[in-house]
XYZ file of N, CA and C in Angstrom:
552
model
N 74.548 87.434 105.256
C 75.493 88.339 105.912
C 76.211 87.598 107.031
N 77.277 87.849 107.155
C 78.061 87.017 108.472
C 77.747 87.650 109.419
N 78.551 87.328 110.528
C 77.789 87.119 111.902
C 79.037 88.600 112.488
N 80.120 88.492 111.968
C 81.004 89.227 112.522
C 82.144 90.111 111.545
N 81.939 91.553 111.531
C 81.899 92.029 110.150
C 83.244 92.678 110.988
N 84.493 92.603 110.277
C 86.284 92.948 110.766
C 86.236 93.981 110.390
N 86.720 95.119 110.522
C 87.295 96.498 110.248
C 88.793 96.149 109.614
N 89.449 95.722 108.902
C 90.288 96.134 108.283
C 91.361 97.451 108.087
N 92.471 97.531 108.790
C 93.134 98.837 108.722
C 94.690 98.336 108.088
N 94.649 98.772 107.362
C 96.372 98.657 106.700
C 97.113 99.492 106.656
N 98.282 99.500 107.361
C 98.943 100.890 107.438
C 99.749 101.097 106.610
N 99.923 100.874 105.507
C 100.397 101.225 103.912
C 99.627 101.426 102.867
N 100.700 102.512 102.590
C 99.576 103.175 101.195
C 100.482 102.868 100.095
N 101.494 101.795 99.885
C 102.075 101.585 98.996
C 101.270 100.720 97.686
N 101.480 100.892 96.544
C 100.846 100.025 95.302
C 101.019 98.962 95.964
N 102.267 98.411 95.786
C 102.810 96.489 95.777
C 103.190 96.021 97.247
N 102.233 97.195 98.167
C 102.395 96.752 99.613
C 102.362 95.303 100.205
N 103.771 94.925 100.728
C 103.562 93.365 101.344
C 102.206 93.365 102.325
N 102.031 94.494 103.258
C 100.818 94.113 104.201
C 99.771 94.471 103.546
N 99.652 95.124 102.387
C 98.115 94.619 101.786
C 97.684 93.385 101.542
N 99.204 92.782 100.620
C 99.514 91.452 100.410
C 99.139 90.339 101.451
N 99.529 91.079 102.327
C 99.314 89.789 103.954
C 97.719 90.236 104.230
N 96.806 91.306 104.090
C 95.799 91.167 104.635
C 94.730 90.674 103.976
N 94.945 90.749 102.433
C 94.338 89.971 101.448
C 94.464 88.475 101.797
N 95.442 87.864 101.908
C 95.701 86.468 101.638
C 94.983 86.015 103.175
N 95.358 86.811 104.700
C 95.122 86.290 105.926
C 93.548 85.953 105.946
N 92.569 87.415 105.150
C 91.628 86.906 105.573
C 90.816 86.235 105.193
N 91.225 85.253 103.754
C 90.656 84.255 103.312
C 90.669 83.017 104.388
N 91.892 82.821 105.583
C 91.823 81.888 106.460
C 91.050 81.758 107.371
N 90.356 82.984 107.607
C 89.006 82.939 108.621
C 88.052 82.080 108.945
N 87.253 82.032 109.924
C 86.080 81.356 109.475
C 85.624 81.582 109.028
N 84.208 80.750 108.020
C 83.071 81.681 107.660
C 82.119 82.539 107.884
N 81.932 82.533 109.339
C 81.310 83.518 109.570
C 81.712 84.891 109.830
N 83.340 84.991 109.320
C 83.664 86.440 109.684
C 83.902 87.241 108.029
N 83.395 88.489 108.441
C 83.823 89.227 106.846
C 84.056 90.382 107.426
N 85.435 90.403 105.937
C 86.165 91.585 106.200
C 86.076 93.183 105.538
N 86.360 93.844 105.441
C 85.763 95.089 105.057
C 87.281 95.996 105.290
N 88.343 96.577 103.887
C 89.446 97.336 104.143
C 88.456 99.329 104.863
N 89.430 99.617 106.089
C 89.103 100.425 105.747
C 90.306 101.675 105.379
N 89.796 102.515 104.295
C 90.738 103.211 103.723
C 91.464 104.457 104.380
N 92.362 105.200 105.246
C 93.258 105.902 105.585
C 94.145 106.704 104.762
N 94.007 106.632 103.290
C 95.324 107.176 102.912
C 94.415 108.502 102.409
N 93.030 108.699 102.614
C 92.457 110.091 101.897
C 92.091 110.722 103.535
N 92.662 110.646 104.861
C 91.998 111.487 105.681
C 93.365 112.312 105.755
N 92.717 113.837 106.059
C 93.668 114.698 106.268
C 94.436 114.349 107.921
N 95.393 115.497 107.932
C 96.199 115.523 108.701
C 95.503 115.738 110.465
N 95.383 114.819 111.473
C 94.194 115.442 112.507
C 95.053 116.801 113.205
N 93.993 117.283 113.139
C 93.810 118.828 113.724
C 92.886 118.641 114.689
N 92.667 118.830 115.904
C 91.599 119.167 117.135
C 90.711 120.309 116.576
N 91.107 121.365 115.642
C 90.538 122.442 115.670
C 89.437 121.986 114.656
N 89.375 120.763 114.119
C 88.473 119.747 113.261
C 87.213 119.155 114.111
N 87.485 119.160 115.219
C 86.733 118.110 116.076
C 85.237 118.244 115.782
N 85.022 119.443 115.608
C 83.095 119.730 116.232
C 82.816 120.395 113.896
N 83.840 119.566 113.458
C 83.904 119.439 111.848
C 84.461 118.666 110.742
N 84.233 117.338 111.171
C 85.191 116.274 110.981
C 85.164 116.780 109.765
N 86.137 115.971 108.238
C 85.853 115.974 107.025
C 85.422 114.312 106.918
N 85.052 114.394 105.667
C 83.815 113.096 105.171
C 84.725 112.017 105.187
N 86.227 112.031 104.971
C 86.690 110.637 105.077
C 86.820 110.069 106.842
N 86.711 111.303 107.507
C 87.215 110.998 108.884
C 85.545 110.499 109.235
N 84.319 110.768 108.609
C 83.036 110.198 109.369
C 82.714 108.852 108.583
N 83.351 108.966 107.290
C 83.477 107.635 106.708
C 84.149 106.319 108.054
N 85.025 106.948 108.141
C 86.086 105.785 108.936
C 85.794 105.287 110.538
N 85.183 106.397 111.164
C 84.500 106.255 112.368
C 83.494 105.605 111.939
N 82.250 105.560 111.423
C 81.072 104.720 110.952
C 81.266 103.612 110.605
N 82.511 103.140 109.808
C 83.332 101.613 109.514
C 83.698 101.135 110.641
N 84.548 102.020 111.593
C 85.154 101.169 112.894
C 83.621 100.993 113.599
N 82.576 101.847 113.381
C 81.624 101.690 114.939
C 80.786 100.442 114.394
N 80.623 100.281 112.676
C 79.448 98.800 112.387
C 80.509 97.880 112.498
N 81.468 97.766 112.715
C 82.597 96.782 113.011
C 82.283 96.009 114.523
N 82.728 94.390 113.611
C 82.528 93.818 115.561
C 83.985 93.624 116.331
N 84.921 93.629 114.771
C 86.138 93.545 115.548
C 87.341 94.448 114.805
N 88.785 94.786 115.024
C 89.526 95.254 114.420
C 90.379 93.820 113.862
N 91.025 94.525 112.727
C 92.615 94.139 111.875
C 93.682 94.569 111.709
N 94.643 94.880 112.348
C 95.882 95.983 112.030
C 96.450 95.442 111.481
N 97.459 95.778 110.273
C 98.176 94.835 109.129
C 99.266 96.327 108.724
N 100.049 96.309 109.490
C 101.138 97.057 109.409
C 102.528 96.757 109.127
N 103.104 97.742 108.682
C 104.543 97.791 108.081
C 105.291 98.516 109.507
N 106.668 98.390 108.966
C 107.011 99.310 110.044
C 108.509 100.330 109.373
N 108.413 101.387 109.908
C 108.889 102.843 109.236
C 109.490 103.504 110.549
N 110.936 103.331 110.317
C 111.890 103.525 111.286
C 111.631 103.666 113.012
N 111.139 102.052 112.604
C 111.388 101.208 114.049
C 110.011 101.904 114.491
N 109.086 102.087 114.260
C 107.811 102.713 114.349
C 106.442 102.280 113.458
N 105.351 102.842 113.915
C 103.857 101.891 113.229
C 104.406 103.418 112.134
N 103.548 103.439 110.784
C 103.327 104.864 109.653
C 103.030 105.719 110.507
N 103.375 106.710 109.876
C 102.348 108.238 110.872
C 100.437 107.926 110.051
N 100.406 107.377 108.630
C 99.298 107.174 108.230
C 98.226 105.989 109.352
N 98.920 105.402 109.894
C 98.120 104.949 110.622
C 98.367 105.417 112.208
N 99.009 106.007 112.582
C 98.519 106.999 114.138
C 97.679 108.016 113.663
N 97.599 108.806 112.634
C 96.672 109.978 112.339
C 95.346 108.987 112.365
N 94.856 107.469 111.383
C 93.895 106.999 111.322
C 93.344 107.096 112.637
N 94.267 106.606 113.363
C 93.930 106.306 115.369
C 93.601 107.512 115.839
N 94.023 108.519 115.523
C 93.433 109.527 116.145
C 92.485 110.156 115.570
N 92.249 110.436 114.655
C 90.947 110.319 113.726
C 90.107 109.877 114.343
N 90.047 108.957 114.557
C 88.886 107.963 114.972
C 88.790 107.794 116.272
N 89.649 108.408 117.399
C 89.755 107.952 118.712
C 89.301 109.409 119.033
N 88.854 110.589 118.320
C 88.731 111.976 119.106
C 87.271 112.497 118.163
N 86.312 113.358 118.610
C 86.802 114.030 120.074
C 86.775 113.453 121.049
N 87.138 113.618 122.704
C 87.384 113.144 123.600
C 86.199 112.329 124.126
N 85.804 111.363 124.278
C 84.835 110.379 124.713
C 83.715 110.159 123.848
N 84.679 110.240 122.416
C 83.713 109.446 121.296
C 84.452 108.999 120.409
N 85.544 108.049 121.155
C 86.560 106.739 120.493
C 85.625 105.606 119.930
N 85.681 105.978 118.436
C 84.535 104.495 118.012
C 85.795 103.215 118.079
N 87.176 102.937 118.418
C 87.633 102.333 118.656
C 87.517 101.392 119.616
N 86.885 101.862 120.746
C 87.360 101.734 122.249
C 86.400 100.010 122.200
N 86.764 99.146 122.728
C 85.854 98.242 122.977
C 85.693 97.033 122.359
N 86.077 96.770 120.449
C 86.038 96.307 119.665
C 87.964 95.755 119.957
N 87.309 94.360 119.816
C 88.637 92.853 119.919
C 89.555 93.543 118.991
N 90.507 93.403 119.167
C 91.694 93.454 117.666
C 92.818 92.357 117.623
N 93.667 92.779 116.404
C 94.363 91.610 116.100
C 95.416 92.504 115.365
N 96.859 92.377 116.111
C 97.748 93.267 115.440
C 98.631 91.845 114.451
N 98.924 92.328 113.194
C 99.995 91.476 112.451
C 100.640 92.182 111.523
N 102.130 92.042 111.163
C 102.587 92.846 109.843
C 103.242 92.132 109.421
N 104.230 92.575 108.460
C 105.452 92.134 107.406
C 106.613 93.085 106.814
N 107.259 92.613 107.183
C 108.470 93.006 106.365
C 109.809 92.685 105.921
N 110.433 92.986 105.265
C 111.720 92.243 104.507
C 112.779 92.307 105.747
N 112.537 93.359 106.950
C 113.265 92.799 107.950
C 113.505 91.650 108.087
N 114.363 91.251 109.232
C 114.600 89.676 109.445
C 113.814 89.817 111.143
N 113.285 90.508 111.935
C 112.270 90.837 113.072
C 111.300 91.018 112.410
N 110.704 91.459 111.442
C 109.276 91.488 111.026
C 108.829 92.902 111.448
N 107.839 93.458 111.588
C 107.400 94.113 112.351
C 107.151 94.633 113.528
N 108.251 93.903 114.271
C 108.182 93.626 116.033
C 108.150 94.969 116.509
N 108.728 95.970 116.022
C 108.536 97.054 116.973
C 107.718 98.117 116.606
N 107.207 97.952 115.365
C 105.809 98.757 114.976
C 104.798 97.919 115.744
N 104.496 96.853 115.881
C 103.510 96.646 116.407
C 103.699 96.550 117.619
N 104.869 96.464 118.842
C 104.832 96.977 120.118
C 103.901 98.552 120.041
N 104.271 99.225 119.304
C 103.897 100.933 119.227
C 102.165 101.030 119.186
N 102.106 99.959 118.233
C 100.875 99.840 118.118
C 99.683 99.716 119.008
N 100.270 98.183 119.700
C 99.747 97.869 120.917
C 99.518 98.643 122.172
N 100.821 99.603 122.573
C 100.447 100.665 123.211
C 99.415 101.663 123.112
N 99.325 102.264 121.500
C 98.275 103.391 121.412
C 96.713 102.593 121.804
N 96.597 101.221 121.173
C 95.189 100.398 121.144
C 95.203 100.240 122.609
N 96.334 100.298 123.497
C 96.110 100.109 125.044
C 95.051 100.971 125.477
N 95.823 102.020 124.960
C 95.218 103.218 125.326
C 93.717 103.360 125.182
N 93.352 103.347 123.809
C 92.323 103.667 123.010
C 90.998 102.183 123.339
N 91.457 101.300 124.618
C 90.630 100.468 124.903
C 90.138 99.387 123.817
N 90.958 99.227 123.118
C 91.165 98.314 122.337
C 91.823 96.915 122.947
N 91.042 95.913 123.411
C 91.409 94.303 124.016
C 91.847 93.660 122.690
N 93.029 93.607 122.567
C 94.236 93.116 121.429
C 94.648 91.705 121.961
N 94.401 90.833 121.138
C 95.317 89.709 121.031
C 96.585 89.929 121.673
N 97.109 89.005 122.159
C 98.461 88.923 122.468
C 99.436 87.712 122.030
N 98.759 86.864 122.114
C 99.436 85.663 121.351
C 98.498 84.679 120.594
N 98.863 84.111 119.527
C 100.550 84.353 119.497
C 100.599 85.630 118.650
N 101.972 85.839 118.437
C 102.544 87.169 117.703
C 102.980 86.957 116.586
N 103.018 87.907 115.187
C 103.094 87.094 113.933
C 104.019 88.043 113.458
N 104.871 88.204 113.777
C 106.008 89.242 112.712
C 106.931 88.469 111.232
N 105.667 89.151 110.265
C 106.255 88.037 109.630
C 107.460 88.637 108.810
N 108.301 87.621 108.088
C 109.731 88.488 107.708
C 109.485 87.894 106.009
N 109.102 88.463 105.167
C 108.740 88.363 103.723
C 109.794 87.767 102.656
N 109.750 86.503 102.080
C 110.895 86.505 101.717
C 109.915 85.546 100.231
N 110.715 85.477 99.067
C 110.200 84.965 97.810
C 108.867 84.543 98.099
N 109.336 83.466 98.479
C 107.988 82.326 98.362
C 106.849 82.822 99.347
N 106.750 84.015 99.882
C 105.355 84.210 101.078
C 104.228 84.153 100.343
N 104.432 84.695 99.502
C 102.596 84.939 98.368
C 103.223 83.870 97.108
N 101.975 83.163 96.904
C 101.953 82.468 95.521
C 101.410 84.031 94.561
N 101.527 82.908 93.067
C 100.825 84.026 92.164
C 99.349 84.099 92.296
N 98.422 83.857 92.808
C 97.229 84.262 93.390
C 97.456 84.792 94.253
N 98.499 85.139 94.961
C 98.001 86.327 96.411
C 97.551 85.634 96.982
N 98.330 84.327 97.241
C 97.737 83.310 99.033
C 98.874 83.327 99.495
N 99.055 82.720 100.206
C 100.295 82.131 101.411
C 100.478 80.681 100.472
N 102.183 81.159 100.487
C 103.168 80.285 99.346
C 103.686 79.039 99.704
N 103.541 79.196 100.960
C 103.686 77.862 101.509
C 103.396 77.139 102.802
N 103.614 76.161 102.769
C 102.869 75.459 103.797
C 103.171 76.008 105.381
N 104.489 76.101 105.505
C 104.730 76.418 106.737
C 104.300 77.851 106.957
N 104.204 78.620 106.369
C 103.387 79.745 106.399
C 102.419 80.045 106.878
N 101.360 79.100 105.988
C 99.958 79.009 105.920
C 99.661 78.175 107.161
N 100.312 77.841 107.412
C 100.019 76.566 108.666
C 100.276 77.916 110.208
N 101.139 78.759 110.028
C 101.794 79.410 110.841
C 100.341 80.583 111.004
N 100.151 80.988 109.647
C 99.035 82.214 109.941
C 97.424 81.189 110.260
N 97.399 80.042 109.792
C 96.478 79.697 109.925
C 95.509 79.657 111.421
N 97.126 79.593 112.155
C 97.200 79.611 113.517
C 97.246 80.923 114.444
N 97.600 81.468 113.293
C 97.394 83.108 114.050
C 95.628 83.631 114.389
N 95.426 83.058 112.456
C 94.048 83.695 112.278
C 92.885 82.829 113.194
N 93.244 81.573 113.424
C 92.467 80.664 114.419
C 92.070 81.596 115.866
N 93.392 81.670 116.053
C 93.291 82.593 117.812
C 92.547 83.804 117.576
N 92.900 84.397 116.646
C 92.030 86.046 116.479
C 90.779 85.659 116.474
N 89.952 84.388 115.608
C 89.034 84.695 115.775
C 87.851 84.220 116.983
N 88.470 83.784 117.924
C 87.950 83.227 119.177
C 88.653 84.121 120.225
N 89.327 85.248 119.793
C 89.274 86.401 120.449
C 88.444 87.210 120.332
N 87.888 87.661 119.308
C 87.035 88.357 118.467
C 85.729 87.721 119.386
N 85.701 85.936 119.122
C 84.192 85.672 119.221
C 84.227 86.018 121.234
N 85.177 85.728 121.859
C 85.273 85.715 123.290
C 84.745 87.148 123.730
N 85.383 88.498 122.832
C 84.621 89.598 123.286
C 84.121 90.957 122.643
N 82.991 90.030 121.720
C 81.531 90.517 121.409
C 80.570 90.361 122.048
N 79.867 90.907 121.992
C 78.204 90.717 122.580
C 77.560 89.677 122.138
């Protein structure tokens, strides 16, 4: 078993999603001692407060994933200049009821993609704010907005090319000596 088990969150529920695409391929660059684990968002209902003291089973599913988690993954798209609403409902899901955020505490690492020519830059500003909130110690640099174009994925679903791979390699380097800097 590895030493440091990632929570995985993808904020697309698309089939031929580029950021599934990117979170598949990123976290083969890891070290070895980190493993990753998707966790799934597209089956929790809509949050309601009037849920709180009755979660449903995908929402205790997803809290129990973030709490055996040592660190987070955000791997988001972005949807008019904004993170999905599928992944703020995940965040709040999991950040309520009020002072039982299994979020709060656990390193993260925001990255996305898209056919933009900015990447994801302002979904994951949005992002970064709510994880402010939610006591989530997020990476800050470097920043990876990546902008998707032919060659990003080979036909295995890696990183297509060098400057790429060299680029995330360097992303995924820093995350994970963020990660290791603040765990227990």
């Amino acid at each position: 078993m590895s030493k440091f088990q990632i929570a995985v969150v993808v904020g697309s529920l698309r089939r031929d999603s580029f950021n599934q695409k990117l979170a598949n391929a990123i976290m083969k660059l890891a070290a070895p001692e980190f493993s990753f684990k998707q966790s799934q968002i597209g089956d929790l209902p809509l949050y309601n407060q009037d849920d709180d003291d009755n979660p449903a089973e995908p929402v205790k599913r997803l809290k129990g994933e973030i709490a055996e988690a040592q660190g987070l993954l955000f791997v988001t798209p972005e949807y008019n200049r904004s993170m999905p609403g599928v992944l703020k409902n995940a965040l709040d899901h999991a950040s309520r009821p009020y002072g039982q955020n299994a979020w709060a505490g656990k390193p993260g690492g925001v990255i996305g993609a898209s056919i933009g020519s900015i990447g994801t830059a302002i979904a994951q500003q949005h992002l970064r704010n709510s994880l402010a909130y939610l006591d989530v110690p997020t990476l800050g640099q470097p920043e990876a907005f990546i902008h998707v174009k032919e060659e990003l994925f080979d036909e295995a679903g890696n990183i297509g090319n060098e400057d790429s791979r060299k680029f995330l390699q360097n992303w995924m380097d820093h995350y994970v000596v963020w990660v290791k800097r603040h765990t227990d």
